[in-house]
Coordinates of C-alpha atoms in Angstrom, one line a residue:
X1 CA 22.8 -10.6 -6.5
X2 CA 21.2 -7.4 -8.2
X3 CA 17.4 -7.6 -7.4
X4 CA 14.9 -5.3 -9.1
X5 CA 11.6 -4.8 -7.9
X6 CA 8.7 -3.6 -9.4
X7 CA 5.6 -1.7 -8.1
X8 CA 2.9 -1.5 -10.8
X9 CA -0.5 0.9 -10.2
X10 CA -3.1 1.3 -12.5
X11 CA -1.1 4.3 -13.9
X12 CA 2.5 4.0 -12.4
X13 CA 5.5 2.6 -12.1
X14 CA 8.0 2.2 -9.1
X15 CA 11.4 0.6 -9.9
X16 CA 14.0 -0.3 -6.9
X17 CA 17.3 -1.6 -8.2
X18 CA 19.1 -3.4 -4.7
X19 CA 22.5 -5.1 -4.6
X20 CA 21.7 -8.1 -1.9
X21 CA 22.4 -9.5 0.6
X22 CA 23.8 -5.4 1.2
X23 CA 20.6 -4.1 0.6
X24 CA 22.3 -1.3 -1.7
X25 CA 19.9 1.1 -4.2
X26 CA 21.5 1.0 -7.2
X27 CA 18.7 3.0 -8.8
X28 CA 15.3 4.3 -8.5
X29 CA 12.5 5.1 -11.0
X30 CA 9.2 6.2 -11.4
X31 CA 6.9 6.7 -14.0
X32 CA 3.1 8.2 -13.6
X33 CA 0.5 8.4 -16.1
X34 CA 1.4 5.4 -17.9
X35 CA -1.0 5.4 -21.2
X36 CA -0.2 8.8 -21.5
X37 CA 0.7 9.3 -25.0
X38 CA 2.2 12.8 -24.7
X39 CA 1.8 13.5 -20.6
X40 CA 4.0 11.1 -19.1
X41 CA 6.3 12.0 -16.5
X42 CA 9.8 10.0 -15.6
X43 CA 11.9 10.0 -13.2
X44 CA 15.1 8.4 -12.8
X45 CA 18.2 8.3 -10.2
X46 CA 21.3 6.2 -9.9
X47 CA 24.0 5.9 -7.5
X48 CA 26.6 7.4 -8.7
X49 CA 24.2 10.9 -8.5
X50 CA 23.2 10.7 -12.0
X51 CA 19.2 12.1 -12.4
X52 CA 16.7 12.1 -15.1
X53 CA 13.4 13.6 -15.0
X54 CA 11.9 14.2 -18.0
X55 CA 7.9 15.3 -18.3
X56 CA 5.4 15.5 -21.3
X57 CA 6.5 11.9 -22.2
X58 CA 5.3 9.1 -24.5
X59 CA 4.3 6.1 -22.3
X60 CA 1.4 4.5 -23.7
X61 CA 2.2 1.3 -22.4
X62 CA 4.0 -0.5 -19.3
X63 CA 6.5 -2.0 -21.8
X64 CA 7.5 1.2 -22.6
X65 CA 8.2 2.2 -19.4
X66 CA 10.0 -0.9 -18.7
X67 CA 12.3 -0.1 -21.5
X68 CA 12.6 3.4 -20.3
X69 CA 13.8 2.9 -16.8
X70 CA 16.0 -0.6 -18.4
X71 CA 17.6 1.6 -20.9
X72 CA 18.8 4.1 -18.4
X73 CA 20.3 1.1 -16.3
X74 CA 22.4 0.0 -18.6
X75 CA 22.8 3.1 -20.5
X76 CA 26.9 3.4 -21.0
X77 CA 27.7 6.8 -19.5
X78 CA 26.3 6.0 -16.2
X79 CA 25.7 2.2 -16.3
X80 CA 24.1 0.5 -13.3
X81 CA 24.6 -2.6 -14.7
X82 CA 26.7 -4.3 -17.6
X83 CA 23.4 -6.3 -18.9
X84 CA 20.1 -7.4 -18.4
X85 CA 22.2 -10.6 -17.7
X86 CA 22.5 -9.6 -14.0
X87 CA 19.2 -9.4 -13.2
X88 CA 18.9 -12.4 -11.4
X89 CA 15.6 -11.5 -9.7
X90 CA 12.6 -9.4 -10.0
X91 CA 10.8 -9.1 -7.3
X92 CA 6.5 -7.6 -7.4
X93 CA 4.7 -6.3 -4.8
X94 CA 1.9 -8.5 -6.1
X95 CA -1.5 -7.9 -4.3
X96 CA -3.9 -11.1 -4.4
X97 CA -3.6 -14.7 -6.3
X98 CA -5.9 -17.0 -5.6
X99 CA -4.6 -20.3 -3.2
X100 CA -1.0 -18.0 -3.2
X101 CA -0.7 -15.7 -0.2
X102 CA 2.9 -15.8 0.7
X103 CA 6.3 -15.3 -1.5
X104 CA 6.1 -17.3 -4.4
X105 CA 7.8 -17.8 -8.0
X106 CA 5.5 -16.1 -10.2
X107 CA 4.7 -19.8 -12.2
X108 CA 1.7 -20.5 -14.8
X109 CA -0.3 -21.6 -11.5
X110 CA 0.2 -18.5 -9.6
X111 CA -0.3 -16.3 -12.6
X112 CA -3.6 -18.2 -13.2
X113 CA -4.9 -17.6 -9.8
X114 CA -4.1 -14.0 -9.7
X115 CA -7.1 -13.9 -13.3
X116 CA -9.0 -15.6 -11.1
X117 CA -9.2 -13.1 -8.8
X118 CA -9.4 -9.7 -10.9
X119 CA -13.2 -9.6 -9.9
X120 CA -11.5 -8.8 -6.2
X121 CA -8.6 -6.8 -7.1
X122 CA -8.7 -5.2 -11.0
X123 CA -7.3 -2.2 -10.5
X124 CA -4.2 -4.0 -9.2
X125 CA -4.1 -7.0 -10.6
X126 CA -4.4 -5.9 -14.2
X127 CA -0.8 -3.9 -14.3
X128 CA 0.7 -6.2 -12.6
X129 CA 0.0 -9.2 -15.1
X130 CA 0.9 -6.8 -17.9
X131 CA 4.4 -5.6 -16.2
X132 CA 5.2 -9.4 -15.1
X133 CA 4.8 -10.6 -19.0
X134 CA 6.8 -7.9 -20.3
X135 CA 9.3 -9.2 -18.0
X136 CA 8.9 -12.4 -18.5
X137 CA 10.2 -11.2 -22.6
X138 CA 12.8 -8.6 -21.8
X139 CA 14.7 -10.9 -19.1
X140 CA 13.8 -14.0 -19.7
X141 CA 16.6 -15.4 -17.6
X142 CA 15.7 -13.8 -14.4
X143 CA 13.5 -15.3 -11.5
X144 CA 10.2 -13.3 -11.6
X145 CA 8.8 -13.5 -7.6
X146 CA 5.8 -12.1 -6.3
X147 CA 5.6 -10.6 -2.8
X148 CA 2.1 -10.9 -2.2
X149 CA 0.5 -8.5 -0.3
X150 CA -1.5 -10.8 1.6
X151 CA 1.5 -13.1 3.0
X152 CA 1.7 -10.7 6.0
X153 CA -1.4 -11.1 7.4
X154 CA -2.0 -14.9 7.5
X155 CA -1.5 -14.8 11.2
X156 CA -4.4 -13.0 11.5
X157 CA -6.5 -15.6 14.0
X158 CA -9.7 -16.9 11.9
X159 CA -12.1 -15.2 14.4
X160 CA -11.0 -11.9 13.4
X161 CA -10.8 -12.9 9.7
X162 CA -14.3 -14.8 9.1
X163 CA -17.2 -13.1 8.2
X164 CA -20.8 -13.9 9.4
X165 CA -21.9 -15.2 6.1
X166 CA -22.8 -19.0 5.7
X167 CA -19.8 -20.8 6.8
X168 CA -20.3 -22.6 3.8
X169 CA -19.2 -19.9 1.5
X170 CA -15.8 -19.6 3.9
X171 CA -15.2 -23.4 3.0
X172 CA -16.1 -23.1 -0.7
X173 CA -14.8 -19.9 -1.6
X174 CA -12.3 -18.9 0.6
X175 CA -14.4 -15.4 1.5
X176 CA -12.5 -14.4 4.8
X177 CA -10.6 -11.4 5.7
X178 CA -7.1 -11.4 3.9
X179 CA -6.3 -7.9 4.0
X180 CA -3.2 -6.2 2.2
X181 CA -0.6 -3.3 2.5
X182 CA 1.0 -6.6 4.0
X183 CA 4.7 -5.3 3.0
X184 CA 4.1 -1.7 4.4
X185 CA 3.2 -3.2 7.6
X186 CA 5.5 -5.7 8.0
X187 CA 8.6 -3.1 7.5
X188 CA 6.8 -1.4 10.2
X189 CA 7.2 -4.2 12.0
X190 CA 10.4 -4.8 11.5
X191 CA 11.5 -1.2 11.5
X192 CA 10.1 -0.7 14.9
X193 CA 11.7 -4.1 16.7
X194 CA 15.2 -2.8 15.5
X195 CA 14.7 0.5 17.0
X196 CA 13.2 -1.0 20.6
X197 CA 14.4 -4.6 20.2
X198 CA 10.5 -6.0 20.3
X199 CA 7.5 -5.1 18.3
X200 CA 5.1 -5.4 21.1
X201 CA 1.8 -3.9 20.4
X202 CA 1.8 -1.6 18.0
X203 CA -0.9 -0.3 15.4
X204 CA 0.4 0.4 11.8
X205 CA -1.5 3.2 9.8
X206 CA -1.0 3.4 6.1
X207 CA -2.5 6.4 5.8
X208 CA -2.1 7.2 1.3
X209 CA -4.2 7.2 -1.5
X210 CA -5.1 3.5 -0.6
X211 CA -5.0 3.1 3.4
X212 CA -5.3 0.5 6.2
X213 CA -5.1 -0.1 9.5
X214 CA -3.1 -3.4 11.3
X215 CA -2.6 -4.4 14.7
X216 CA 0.8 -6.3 14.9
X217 CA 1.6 -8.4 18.0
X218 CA 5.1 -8.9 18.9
X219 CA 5.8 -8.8 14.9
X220 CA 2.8 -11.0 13.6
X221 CA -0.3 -9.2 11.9
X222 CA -3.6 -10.0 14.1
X223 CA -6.2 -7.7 12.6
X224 CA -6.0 -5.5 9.4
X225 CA -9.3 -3.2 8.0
X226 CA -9.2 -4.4 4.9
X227 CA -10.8 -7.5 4.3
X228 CA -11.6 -9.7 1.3
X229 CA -11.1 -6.7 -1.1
X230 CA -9.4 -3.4 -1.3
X231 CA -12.8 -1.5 -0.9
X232 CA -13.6 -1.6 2.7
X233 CA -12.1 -0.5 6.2
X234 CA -11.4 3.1 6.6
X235 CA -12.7 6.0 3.9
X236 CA -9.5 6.5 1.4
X237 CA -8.7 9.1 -1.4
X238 CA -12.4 8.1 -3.8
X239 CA -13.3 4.6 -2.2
X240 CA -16.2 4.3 0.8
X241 CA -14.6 2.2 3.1
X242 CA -16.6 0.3 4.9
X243 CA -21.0 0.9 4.2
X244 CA -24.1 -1.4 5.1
X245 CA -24.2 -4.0 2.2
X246 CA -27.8 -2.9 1.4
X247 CA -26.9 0.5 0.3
X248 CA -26.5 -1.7 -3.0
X249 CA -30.0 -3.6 -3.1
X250 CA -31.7 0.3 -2.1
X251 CA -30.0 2.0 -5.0
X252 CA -30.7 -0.6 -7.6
X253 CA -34.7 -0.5 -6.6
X254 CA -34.5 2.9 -6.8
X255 CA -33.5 2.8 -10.6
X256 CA -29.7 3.2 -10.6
X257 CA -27.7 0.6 -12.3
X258 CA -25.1 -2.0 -10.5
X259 CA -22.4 -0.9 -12.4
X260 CA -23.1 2.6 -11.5
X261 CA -23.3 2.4 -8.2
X262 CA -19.9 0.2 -7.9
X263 CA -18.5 2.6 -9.7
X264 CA -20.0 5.4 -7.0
X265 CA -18.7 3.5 -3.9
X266 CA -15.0 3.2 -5.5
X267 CA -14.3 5.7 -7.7
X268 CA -16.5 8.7 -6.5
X269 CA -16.5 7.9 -2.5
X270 CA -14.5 8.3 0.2
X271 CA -13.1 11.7 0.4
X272 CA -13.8 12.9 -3.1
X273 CA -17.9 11.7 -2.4
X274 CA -17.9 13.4 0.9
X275 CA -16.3 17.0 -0.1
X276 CA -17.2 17.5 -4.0
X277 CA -13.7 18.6 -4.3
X278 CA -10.5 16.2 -4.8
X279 CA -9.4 12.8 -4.0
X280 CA -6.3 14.4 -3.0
X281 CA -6.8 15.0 0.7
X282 CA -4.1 18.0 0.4
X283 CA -7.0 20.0 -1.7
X284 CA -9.5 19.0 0.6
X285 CA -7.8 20.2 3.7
X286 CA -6.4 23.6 1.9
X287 CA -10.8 23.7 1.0
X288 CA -11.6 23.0 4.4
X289 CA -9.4 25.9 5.6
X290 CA -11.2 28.1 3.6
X291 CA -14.6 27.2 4.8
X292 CA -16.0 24.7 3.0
X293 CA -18.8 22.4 5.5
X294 CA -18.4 19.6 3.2
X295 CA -14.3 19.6 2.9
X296 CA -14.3 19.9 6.9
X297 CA -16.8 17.0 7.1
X298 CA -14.8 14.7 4.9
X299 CA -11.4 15.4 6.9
X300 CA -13.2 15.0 10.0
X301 CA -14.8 11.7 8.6
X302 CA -11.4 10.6 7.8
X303 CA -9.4 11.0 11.3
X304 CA -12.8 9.4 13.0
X305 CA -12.4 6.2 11.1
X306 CA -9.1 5.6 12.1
X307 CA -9.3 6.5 15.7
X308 CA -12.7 3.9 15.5
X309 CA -10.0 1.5 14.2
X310 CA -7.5 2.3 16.3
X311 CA -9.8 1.7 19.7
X312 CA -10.7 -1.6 18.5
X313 CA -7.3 -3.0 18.0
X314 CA -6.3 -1.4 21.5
X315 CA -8.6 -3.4 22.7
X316 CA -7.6 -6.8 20.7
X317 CA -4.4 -5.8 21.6
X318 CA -4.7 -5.8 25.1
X319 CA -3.2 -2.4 25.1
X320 CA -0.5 -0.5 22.9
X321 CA 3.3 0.0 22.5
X322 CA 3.7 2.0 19.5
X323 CA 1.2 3.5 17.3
X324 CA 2.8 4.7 13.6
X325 CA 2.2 6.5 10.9
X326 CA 3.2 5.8 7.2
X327 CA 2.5 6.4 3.7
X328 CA 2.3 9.7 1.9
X329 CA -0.5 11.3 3.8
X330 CA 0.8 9.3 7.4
X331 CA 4.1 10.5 6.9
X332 CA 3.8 14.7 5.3
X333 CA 0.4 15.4 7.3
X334 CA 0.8 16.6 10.5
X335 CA -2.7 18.4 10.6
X336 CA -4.3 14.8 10.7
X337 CA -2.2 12.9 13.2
X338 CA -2.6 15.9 15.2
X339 CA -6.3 15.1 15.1
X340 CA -6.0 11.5 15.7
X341 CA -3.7 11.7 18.4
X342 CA -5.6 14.4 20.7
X343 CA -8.3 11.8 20.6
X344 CA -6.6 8.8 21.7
X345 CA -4.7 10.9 25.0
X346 CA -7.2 8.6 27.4
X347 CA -4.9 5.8 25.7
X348 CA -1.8 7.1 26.4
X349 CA -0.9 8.6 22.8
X350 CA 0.7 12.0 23.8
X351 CA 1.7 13.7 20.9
X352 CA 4.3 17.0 21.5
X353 CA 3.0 19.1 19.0
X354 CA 6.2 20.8 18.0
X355 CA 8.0 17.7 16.8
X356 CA 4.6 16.2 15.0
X357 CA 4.7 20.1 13.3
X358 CA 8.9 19.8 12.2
X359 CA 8.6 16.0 11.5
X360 CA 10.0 16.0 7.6
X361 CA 11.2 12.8 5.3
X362 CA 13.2 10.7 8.3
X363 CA 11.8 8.2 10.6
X364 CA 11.0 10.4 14.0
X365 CA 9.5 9.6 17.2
X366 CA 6.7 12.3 18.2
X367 CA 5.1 11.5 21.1
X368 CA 6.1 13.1 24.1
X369 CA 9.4 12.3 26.5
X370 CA 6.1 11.4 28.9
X371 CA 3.6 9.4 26.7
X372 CA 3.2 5.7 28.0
X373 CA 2.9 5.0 23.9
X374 CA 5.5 6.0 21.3
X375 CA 4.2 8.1 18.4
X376 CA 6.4 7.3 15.6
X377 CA 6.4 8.4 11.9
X378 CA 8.5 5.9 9.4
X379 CA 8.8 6.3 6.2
X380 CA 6.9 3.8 3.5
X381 CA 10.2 1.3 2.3
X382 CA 8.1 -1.4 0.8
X383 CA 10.3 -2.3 -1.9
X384 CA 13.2 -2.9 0.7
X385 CA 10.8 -5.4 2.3
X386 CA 10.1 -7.0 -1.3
X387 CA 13.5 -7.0 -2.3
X388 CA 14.6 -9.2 1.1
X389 CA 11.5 -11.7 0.2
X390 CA 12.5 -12.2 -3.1
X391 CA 16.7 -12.6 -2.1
X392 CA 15.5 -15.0 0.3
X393 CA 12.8 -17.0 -1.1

């Protein structure tokens, strides 16, 4: 069965063409800056080694990426496929639909509650209902499924997911935990019981321009930082992370408007609010090296919230098997799990700093031959973890 999966981000696309149940690539593709009318960049690769990368290009819309990365599938020099006809599936790594939080067929219902919920999730929810209707025209004969990102974390027990608001509110409407990322952790998950034959306790960190923390007991998600939304847990690339509620309330009274100050906490926070200089923790760290008070603070804010994280779970946990690292900045930056790791040695976590400094693009274990917990870095392979939902569903 050739399965294609889709990841759709406010300016992006990720394509992932398998051959199931052999889990084969048959192609990759990736388009940024979407809307771009002259500034698009595309990149394509197939299995037979043919590659395509092509920059200042016209994308202005997610159909016309579509098309792009379709056309070179079945383009006849170096076809992938004989016709859109063999798509049987395409799979999404949807985030959030209301009532939905497993794998699901992407019908009128489930469509419906993911409008419900753009108020949670806009910047994510938005592509992906344009990308899913464009499919919906161009293959019309395939079974669209969406991998939501929530599915993983319904395990998580209702303690650890409730808030303390008026329970009411819980029972009415739904506001609890439900946290996301949930196919990055899971192929952690899964990743690590091949490798050691048991998950155990380990804590997942998908440490990117988006990140988030689980806990994961014996392969079942028991505590996440995110929670209702995408804004909270630790600080990421320009969102706050977690603040008192009544920053809001204090910055309206003092004149600013609420649009303005959502926009501060998610656009202009996080790492970008804290150093004046990038959302791009790469330029904040190469600042922070040169001197800058406010780069250093903000990279020192950063590791801090996820060692805070990490101790709790440790203590959920009841202790800790495995601690990983994942996602672009989890899995090229050794500066930070350097940082993380010296703090958590009274747990265990002995990192030997040669192999965190040579870890490149493969899966490596980097804890010590002596550390009671293994360090390992694993490489993000969401779309592998999609394209098995949607075979299987």
């Amino acid at each position: 069965m050739k399965v294609l999966v889709c990841n759709a981000g406010s300016t992006s696309l990720k394509f992932k063409l398998f051959d199931m149940p052999q889990e084969r690539v048959l192609a990759t593709g990736k388009i940024e800056r979407v809307g771009s009318e002259d500034n698009a960049i595309f990149h394509y690769q197939a299995r037979d080694g043919y590659a395509l990368e092509l920059e200042k290009q016209c994308i202005p819309t997610y159909t016309d990426g579509i098309r792009k990365f379709l056309d070179c599938v079945l383009n006849p020099e170096h076809a992938v496929i004989g016709s859109l006809d063999e798509l049987e599936r395409v799979g999404f790594k949807t985030v959030l639909s209301k009532d939905h939080y497993g794998v699901h067929e992407l019908t009128p219902d489930v469509l419906k509650g993911m409008e419900d919920y753009l108020v949670i999730a806009p910047a994510h929810n938005i592509p992906y209902l344009s990308a899913i209707r464009q499919f919906q025209e161009l293959v019309p004969g395939a079974k669209l499924v969406g991998v939501f990102e929530t599915a993983f974390h319904t395990t998580i027990p209702l303690e650890r997911a409730i808030y303390g608001i008026p329970y009411e509110w819980y029972e009415q409407y739904g506001i609890r935990r439900l946290g996301y990322h949930g196919a990055s952790h899971e192929y952690i998950s899964d990743t690590i019981k091949e490798k050691y034959g048991s998950t155990g306790k380990t804590i997942s960190c998908h440490l990117g321009g988006s990140c988030s923390l689980c806990a994961i007991d014996e392969g079942r998600s028991v505590d996440t930082s995110f929670g209702l939304s995408l804004q909270v847990g630790i600080n990421h690339s320009n969102r706050c992370g977690d603040i008192d509620p009544f920053i809001i309330p204090f910055l309206q009274k003092e004149g600013m408007e609420l649009d303005d100050v959502l926009h501060g906490l998610t656009k202009k926070g996080g790492l970008l609010g804290i150093s004046g200089v990038s959302n791009d923790l790469r330029l904040v760290e190469e600042a922070a090296a040169e001197g800058n008070e406010r780069a250093q603070l903000a990279v020192e804010v950063f590791c801090n919230d996820i060692i805070r994280y990490i101790g709790a779970y440790y203590a959920e946990l009841g202790g800790l098997d495995h601690l990983v690292f994942t996602a672009g900045i989890g899995e090229h930056d050794a500066l930070i799990r350097e940082k993380v790791c010296k703090k958590l040695a009274h747990m265990g976590v002995l990192l030997d700093e040669e192999k965190n400094r040579s870890a490149g693009s493969e899966a490596v274990c980097i804890s010590r031959e002596d550390s009671p917990v293994t360090i390992e870095v694993v490489p993000a392979n969401e779309e592998l973890g999609v394209a098995r939902k949607t075979y299987h569903l």
